[in-house]
Short mmCIF file of C-alpha atoms and ligand atoms in Angstrom, two decimals:
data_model
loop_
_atom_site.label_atom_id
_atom_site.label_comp_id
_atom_site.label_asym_id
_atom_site.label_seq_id
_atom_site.Cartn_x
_atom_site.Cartn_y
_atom_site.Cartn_z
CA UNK U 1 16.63 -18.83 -29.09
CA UNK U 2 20.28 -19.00 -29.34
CA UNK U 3 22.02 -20.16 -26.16
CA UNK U 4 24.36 -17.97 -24.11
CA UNK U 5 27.00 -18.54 -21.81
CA UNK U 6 26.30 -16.75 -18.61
CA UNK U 7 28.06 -16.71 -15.17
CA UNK U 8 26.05 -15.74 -11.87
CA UNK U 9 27.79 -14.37 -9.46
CA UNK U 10 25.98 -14.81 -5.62
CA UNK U 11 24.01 -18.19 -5.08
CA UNK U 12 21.35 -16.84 -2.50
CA UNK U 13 17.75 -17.20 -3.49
CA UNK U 14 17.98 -14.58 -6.20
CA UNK U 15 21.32 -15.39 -7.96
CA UNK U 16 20.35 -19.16 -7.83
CA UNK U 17 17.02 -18.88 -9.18
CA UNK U 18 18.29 -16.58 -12.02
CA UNK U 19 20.77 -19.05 -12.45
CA UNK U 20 18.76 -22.38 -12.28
CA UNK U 21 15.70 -20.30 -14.63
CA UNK U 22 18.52 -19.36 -17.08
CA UNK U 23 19.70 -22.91 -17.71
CA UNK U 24 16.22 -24.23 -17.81
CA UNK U 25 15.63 -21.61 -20.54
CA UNK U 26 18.44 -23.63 -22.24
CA UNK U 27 21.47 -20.85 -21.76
CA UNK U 28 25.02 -22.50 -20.18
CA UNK U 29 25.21 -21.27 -16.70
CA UNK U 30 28.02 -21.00 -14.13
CA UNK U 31 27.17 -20.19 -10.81
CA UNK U 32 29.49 -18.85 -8.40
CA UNK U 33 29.89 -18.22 -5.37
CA UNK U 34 33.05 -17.57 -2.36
CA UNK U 35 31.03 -19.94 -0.16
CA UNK U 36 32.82 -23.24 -0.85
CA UNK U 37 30.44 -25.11 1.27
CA UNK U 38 27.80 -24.07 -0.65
CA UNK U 39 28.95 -24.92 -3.80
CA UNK U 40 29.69 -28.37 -2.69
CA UNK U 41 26.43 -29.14 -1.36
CA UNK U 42 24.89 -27.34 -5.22
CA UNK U 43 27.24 -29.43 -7.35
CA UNK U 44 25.68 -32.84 -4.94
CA UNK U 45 22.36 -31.00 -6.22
CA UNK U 46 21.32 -29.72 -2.50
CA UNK U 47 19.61 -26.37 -1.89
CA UNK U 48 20.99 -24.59 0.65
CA UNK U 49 17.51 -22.08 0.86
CA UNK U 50 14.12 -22.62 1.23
CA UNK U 51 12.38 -21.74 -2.11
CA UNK U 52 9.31 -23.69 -3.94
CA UNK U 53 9.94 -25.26 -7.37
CA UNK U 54 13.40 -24.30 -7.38
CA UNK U 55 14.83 -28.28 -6.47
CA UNK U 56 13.10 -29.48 -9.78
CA UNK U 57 14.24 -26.37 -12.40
CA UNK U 58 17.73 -27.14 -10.99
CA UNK U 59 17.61 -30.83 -11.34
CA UNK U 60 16.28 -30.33 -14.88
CA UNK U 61 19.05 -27.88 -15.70
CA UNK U 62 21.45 -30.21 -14.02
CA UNK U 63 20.48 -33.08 -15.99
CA UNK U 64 21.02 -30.87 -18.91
CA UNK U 65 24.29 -29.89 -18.48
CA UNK U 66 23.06 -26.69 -18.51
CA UNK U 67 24.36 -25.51 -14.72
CA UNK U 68 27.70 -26.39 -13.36
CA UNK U 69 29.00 -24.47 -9.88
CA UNK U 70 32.29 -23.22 -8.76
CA UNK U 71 33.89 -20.58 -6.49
CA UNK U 72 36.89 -20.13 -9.59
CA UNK U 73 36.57 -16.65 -10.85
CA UNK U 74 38.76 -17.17 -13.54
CA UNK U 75 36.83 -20.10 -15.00
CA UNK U 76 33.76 -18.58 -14.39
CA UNK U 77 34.80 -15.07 -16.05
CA UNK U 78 36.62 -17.12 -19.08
CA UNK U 79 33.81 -19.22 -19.51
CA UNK U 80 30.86 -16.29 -19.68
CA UNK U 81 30.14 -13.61 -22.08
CA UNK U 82 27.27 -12.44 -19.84
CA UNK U 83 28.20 -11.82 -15.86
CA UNK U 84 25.71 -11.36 -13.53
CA UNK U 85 26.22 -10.11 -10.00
CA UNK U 86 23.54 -11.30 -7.50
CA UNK U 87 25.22 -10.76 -4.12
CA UNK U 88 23.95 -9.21 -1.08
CA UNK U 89 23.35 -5.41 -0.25
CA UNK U 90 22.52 -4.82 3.16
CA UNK U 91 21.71 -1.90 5.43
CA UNK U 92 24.40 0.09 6.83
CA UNK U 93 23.89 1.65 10.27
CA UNK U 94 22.75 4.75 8.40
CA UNK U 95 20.70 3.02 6.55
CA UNK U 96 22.94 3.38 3.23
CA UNK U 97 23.06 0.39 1.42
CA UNK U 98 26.52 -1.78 1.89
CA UNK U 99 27.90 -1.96 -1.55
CA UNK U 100 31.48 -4.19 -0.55
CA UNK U 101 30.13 -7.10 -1.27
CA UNK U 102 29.64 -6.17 -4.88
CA UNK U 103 32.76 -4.26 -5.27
CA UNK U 104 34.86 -6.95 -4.53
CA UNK U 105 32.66 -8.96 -6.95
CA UNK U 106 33.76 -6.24 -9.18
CA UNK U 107 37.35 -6.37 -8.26
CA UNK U 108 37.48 -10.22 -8.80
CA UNK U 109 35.99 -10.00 -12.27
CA UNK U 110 38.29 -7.01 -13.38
CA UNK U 111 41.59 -9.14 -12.06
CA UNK U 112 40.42 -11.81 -14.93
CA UNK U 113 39.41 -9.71 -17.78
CA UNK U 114 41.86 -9.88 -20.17
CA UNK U 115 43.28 -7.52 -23.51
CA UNK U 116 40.56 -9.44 -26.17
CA UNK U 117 37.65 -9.89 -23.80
CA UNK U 118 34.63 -7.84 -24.11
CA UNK U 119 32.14 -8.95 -21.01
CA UNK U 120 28.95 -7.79 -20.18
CA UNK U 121 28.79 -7.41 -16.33
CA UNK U 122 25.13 -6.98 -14.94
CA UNK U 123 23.65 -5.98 -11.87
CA UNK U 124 20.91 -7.44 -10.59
CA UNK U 125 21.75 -6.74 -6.94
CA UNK U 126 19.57 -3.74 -5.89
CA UNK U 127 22.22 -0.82 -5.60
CA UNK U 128 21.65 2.87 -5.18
CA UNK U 129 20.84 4.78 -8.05
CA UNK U 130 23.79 5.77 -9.93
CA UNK U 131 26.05 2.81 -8.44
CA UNK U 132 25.96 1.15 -12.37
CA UNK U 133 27.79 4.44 -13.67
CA UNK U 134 30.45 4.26 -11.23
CA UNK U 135 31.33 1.05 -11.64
CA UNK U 136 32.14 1.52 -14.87
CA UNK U 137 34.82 3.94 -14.07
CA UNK U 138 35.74 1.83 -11.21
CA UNK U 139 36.04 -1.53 -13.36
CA UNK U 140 38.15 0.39 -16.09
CA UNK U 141 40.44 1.87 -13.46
CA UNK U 142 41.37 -1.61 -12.08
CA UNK U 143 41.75 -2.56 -15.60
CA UNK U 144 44.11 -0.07 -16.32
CA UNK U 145 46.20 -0.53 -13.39
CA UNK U 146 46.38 -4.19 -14.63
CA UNK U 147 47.95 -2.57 -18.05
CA UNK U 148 44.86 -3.26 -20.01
CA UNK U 149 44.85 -1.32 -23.26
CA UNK U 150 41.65 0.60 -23.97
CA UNK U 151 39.79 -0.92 -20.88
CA UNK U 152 36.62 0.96 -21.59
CA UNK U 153 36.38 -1.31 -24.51
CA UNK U 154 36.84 -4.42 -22.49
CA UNK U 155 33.17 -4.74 -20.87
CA UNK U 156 29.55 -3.01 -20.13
CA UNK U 157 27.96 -2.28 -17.26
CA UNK U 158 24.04 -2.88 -17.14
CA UNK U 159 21.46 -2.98 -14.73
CA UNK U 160 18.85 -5.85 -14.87
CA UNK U 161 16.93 -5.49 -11.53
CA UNK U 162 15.11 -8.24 -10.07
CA UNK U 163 11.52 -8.53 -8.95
CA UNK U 164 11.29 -11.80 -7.85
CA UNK U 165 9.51 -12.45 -4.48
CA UNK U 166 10.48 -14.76 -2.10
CA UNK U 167 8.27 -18.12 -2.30
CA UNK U 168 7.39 -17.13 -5.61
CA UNK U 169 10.90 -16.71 -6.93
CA UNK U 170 10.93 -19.23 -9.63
CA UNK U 171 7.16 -18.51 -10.75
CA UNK U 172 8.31 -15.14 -10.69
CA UNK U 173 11.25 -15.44 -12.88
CA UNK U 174 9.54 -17.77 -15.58
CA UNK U 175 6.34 -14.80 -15.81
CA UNK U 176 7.89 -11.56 -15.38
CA UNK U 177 5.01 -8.21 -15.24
CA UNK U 178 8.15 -6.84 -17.12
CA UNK U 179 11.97 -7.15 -17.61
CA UNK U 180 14.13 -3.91 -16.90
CA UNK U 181 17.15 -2.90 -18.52
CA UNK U 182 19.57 -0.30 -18.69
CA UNK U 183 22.66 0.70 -19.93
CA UNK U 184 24.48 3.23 -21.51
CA UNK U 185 24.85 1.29 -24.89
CA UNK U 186 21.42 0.46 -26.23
CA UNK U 187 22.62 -2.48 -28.29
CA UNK U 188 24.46 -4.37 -25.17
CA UNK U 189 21.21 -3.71 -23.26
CA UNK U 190 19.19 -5.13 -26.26
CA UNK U 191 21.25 -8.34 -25.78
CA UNK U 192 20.87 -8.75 -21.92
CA UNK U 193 16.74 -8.37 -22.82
CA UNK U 194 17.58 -11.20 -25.10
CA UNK U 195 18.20 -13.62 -22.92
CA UNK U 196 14.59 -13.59 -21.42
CA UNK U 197 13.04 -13.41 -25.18
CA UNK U 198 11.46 -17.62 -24.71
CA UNK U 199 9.39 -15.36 -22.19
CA UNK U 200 8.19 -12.86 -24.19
CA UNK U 201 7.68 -10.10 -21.21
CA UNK U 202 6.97 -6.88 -21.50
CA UNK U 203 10.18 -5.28 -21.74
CA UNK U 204 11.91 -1.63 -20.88
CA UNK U 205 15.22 -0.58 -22.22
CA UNK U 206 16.28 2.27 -20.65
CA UNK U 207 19.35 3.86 -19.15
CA UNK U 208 21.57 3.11 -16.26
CA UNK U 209 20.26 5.03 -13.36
CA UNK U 210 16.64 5.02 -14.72
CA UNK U 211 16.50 1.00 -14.29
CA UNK U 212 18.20 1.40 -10.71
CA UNK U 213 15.55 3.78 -10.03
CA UNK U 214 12.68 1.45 -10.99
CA UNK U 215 13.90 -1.07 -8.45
CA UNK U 216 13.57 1.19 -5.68
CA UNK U 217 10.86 3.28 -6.74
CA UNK U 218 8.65 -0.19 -7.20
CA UNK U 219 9.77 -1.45 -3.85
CA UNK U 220 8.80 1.61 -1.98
CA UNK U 221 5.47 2.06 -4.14
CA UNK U 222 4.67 -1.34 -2.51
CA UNK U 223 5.77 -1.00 0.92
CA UNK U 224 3.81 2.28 0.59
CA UNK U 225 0.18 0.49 -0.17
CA UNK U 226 1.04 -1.96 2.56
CA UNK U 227 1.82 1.03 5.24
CA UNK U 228 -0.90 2.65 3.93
CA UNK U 229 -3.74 0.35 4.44
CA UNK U 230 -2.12 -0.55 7.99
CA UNK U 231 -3.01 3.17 9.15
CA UNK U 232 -6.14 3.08 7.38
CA UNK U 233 -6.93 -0.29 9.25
CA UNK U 234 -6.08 1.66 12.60
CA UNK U 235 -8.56 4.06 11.35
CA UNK U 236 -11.08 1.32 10.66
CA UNK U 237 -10.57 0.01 14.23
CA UNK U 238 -11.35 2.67 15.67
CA UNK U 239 -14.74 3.92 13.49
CA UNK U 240 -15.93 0.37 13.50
CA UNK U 241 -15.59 0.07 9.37
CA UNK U 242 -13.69 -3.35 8.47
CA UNK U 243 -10.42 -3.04 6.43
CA UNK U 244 -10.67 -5.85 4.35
CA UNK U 245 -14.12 -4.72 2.73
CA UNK U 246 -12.31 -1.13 2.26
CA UNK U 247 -9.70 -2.96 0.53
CA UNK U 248 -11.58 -4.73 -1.96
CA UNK U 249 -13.83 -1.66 -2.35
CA UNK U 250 -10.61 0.06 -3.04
CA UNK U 251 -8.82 -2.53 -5.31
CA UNK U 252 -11.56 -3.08 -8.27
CA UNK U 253 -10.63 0.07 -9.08
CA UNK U 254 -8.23 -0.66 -11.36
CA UNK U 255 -5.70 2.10 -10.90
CA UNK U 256 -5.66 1.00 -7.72
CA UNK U 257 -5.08 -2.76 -8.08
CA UNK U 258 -6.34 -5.45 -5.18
CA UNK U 259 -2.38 -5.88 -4.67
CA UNK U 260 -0.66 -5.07 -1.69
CA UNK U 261 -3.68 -3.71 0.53
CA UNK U 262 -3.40 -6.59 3.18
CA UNK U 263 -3.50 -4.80 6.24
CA UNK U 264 -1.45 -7.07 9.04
CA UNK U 265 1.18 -6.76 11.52
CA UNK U 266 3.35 -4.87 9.20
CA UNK U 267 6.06 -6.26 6.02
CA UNK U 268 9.47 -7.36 7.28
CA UNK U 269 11.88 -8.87 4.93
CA UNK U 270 15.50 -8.37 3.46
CA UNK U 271 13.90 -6.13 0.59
CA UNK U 272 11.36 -3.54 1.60
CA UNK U 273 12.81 -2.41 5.07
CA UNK U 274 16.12 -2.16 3.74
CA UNK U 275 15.32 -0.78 0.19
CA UNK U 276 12.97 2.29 1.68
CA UNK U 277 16.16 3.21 4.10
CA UNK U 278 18.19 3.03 1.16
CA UNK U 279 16.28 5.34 -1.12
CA UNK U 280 15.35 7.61 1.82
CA UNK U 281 19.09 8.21 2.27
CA UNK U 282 20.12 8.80 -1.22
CA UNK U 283 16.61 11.29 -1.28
CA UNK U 284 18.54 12.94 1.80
CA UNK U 285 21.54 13.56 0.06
CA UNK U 286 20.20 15.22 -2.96
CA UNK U 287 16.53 16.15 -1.97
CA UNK U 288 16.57 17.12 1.89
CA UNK U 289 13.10 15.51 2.91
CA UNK U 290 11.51 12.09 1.60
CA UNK U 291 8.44 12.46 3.99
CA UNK U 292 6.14 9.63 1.99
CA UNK U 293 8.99 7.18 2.65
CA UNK U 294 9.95 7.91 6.10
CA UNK U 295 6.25 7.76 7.26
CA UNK U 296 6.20 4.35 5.57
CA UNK U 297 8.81 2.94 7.65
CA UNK U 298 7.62 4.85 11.03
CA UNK U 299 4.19 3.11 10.46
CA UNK U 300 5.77 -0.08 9.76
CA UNK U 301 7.66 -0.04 12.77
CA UNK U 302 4.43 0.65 14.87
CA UNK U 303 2.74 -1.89 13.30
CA UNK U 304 4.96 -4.73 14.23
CA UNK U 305 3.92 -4.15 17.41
CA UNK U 306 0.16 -3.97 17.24
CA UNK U 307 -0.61 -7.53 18.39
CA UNK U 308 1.48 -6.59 21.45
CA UNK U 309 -0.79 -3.60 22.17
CA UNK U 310 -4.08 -5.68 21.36
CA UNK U 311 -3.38 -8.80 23.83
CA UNK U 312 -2.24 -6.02 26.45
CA UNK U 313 -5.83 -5.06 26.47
CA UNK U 314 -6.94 -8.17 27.57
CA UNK U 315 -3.91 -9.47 29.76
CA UNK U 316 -2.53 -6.13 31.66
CA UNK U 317 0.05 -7.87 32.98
CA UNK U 318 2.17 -10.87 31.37
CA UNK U 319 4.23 -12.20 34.39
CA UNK U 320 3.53 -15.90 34.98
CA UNK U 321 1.66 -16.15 31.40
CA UNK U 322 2.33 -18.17 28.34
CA UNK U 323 1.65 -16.76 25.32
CA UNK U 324 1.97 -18.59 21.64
CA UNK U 325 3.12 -17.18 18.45
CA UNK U 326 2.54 -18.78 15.51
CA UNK U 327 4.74 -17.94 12.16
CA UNK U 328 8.47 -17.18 12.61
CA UNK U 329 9.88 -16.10 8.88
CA UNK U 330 8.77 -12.25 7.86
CA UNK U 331 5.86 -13.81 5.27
CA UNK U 332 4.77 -18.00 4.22
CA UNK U 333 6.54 -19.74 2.14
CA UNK U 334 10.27 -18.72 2.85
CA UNK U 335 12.65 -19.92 6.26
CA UNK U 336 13.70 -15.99 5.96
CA UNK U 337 13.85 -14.62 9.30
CA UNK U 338 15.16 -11.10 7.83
CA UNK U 339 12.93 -7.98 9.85
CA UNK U 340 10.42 -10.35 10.70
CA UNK U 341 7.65 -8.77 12.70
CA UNK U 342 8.16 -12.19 15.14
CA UNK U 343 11.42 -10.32 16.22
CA UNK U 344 10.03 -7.63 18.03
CA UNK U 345 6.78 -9.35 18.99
CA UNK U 346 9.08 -12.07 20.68
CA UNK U 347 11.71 -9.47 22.21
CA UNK U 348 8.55 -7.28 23.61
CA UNK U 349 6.84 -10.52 25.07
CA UNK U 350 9.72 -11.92 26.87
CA UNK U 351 10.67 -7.98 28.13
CA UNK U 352 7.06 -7.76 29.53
CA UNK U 353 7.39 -11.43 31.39
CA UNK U 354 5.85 -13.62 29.23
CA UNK U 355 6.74 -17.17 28.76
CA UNK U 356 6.80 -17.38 24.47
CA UNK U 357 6.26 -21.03 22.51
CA UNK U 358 6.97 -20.47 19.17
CA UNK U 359 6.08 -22.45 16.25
CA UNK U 360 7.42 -22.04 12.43
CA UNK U 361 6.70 -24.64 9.60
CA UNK U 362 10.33 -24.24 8.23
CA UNK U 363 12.29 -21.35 9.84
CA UNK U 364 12.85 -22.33 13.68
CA UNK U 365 16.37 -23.48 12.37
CA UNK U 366 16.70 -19.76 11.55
CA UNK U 367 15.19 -18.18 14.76
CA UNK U 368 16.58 -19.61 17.10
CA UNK U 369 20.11 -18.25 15.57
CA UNK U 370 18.15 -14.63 15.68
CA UNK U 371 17.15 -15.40 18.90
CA UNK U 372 20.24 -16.99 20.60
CA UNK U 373 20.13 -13.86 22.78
CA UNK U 374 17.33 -14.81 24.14
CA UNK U 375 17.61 -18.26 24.43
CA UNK U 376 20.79 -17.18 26.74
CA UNK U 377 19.49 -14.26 28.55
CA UNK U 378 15.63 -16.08 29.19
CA UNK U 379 15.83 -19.74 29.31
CA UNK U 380 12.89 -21.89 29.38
CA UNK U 381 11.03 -18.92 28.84
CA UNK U 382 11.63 -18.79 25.38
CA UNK U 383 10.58 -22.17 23.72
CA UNK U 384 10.87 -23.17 19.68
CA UNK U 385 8.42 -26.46 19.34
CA UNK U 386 7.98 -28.23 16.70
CA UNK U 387 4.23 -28.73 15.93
CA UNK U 388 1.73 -26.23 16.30
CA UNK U 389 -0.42 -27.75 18.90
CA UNK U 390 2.62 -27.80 20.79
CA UNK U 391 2.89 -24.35 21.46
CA UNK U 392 -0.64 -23.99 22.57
CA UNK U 393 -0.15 -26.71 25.16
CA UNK U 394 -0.69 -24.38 28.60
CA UNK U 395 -0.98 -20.98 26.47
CA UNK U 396 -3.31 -18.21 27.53
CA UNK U 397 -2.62 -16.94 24.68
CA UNK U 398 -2.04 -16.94 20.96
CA UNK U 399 -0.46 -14.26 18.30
CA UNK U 400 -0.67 -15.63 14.33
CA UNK U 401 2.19 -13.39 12.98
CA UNK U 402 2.74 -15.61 9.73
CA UNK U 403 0.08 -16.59 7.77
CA UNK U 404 0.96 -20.12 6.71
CA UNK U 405 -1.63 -22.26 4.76
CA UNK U 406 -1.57 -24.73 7.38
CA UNK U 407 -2.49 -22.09 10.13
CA UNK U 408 -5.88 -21.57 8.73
CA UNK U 409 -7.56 -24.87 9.26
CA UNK U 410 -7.02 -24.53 12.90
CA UNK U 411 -8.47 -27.13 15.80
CA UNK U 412 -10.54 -24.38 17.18
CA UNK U 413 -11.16 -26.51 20.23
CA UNK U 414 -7.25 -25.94 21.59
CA UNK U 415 -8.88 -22.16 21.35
CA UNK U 416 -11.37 -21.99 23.84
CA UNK U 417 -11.18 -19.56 25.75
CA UNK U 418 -7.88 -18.29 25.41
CA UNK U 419 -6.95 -14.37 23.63
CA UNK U 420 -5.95 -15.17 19.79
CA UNK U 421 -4.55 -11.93 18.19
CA UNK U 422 -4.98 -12.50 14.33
CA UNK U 423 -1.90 -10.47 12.99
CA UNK U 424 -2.54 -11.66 9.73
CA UNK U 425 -6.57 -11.31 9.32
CA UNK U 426 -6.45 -15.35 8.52
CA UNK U 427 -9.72 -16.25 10.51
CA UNK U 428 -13.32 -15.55 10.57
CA UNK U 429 -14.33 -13.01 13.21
CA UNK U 430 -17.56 -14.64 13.98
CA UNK U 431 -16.46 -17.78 13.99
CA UNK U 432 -13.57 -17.09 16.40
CA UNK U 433 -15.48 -14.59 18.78
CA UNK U 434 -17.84 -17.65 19.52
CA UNK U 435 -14.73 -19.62 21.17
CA UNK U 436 -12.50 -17.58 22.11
CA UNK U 437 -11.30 -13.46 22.97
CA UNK U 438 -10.63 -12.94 19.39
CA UNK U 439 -8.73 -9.36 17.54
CA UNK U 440 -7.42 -8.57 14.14
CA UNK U 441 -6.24 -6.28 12.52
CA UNK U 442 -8.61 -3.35 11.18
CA UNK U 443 -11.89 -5.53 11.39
CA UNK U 444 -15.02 -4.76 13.96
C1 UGA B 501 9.66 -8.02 -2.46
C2 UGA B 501 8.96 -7.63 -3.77
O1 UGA B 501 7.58 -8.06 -3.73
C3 UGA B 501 9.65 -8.25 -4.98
O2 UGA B 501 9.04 -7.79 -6.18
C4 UGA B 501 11.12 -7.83 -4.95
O3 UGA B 501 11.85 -8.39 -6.03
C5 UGA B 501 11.76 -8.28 -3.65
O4 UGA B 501 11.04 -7.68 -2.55
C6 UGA B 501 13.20 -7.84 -3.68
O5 UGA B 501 13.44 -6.63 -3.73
O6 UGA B 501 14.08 -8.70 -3.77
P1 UGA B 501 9.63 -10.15 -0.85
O7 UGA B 501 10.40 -9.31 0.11
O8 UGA B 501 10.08 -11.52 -1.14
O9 UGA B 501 9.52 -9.42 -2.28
O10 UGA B 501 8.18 -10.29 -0.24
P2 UGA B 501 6.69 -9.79 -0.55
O11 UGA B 501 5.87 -10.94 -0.94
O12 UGA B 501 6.67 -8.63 -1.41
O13 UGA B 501 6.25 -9.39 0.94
C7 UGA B 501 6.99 -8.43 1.70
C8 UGA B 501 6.35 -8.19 3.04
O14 UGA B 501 5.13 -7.47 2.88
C9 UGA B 501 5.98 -9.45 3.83
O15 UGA B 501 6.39 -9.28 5.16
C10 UGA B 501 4.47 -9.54 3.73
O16 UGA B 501 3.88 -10.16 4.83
C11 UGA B 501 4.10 -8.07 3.66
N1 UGA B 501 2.80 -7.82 2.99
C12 UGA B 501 2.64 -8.08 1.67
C13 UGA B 501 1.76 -7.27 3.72
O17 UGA B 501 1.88 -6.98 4.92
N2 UGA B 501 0.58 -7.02 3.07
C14 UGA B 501 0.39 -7.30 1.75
O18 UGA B 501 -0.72 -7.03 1.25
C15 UGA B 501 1.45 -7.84 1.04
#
């Protein structure tokens, strides 16, 4: 494999992964980023995110002098022939997807391309369909107003979207189901596919909005089986069938898939929430009605709040009562507190006078920034602890929300008799129902 010089612009989990994978493929990476914090703690070899597996691909690639890190555009653009963007695009109020943190990654890459570059610029930030196009009239425009000659011939504009999941990023990256990419010039998308050939994926060349499209349509295909199989788990609740049997009934079949039909207190994250808003308002602009992917956020949204509903059956009234909630970040493995279920479970609890312990593994750092509302406006009543015995010290109650490994091998003693609401369909029904007022999710 011939080694390529490649700049990544954005050093959150997904442009430092990239970045860190990249170099330990052998290519010479720089990774940027405006944070200059950041960079400092990356060049002393600190990660500023939680994320498995990462600390030793980055040592390796330091060690090879295969990563360095720096918040200079101009060395970073001089230095690269390949420039990835890997910032942030978050939801707008509307739900459209906030594209300024990318265009002013554009605009500081187009102030330092110069008359004899040629640059490849790709996205792997998800943006709406269509964004890649633009940008290339946008990019040559600020090149021309910079006196560029012939600035269409100056760079590329491709789209390589990412599919890497949080936790998993690195394992992920290094055994891809596929690699998508798309641009208008075949032979400068051949050459981003390239750089992944040591890992011989399954590869799709395609064009610009077509690649966009697959990031979005994927996303929402997933959040769909999860919504899904929440509403049928209501279903099952209420017939007396048990969702997890209907799931793996459902999933040998292979056009199904087992994937994705874990029926639970609803996804949360800074992908699938945002992502299905952002394709349901680009489907509103040139389609009128995207009814699949507005039901799959409505049910989402009502699914959060199922454990709520389920401990209200057994404790009316939550004045004067403790309750514990166990798992903080939106899914294990990750400090992300980004749409986390937690968030409105907490909120509700507090509104409706309980007293809330919670307990995270790694994000309480996190929540209680997400929660410094709360911590103002309720007190004591709102306490982060940090084991997870701790928060079942005086609790007539418990919500699982997260299902962390260490969650499952539970001292089942601290459960008598209290209400556990299994958000995450982690225990044994007839094990718990013999200790304590047990629910979860979609099972008799
Ligand atoms: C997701 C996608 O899985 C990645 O392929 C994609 O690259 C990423 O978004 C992105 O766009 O950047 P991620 O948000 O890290 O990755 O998390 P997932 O593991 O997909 O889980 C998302 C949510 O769905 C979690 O809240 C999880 O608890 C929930 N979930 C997942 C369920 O409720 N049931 C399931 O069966 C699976």
């Amino acid at each position: 494999m011939s080694t390529k010089r490649i700049a990544v612009i954005g050093t959150g989990y997904v442009g430092l992964v990239s970045g860190a994978c990249f170099a330990y493929l052998g290519h010479k990476v720089i990774g940027l980023d405006i944070d200059e914090t950041k960079i400092e703690r990356l060049k002393r070899g600190e990660i500023p995110i939680y994320e498995p597996g990462l600390d030793k691909i980055l040592q390796r690639a330091l060690e090879k002098g295969n990563i360095e890190f720096t918040t200079d555009y101009a060395y970073a653009v001089k230095n690269s022939d390949f420039i990835f963007i890997a910032v942030g695009t978050p939801s707008k109020e509307d739900g459209s997807a906030d594209l300024s943190y990318v265009e002013s990654a554009y605009r500081s890459i187009a102030e330092q391309i110069g008359d004899e570059d040629f640059k490849v610029i790709v996205n792997k930030s998800t943006v709406p369909v269509g964004t890649g196009r633009w940008a290339k009239e946008f990019i040559a425009e600020l090149l021309r107003k910079r006196g560029i000659k012939n600035p269409e011939e100056r760079f590329e504009v491709v789209s390589n979207p990412e599919f890497l999941r949080e936790g998993k990023a690195v394992e992920d990256f290094m055994n891809p189901d596929r690699v998508v990419v798309g641009a208008d010039n075949r032979d400068i998308a051949g050459m981003v596919a390239s750089l992944y050939e040591k890992l011989q994926p399954a590869m799709i060349i395609t064009d610009l909005p077509t690649a966009e499209m697959i990031k979005y349509a994927s996303n929402a295909f997933l959040a769909t089986k999860i919504s899904f199989i929440n509403e049928i788990a209501n279903i099952c609740e209420a017939t007396g069938a048990d969702v997890t049997v209907v799931a793996r009934g459902m999933g040998l079949d292979h056009r199904i898939s087992p994937y994705f039909l874990g029926a639970g207190c609803g996804f949360g994250g800074s992908c699938f929430p945002k992502d299905v808003k952002a394709l349901i308002y680009t489907a509103k602009q040139v389609d009128g009605e995207p009814k699949i992917l507005e039901a799959v956020i409505e049910v989402n949204e009502r699914q959060k709040l199922k454990p709520v509903e389920k401990l209200l059956k057994h404790i009316p009234n939550l004045e004067g009562k403790t309750v514990a909630v166990w798992g903080l970040a939106f899914k294990p493995e990750t400090d992300d507190m980004r749409e986390a279920p937690s968030i409105p479970i907490i909120r509700k609890l507090l509104e409706l006078g309980a007293t809330v312990k919670a307990y995270d593994p790694v994000a309480l750092q996190n929540a209680k920034r997400v929660f410094s509302r709360e911590i103002e406006k309720y007190g004591e009543r709102l306490q982060f602890v940090t084991e997870k015995d701790k928060a079942l010290e005086g609790a007539n109650a418990l919500i699982l929300v997260t299902e962390w490994e260490e969650f499952r091998d539970v001292d089942f003693d601290k459960l008598t008799g209290k209400v556990v609401i299994d958000g995450r369909n982690l225990w044994e029904p007839s094990v718990m129902k013999s200790i304590c007022t047990y629910e979860s999710i979609g099972r008799p």
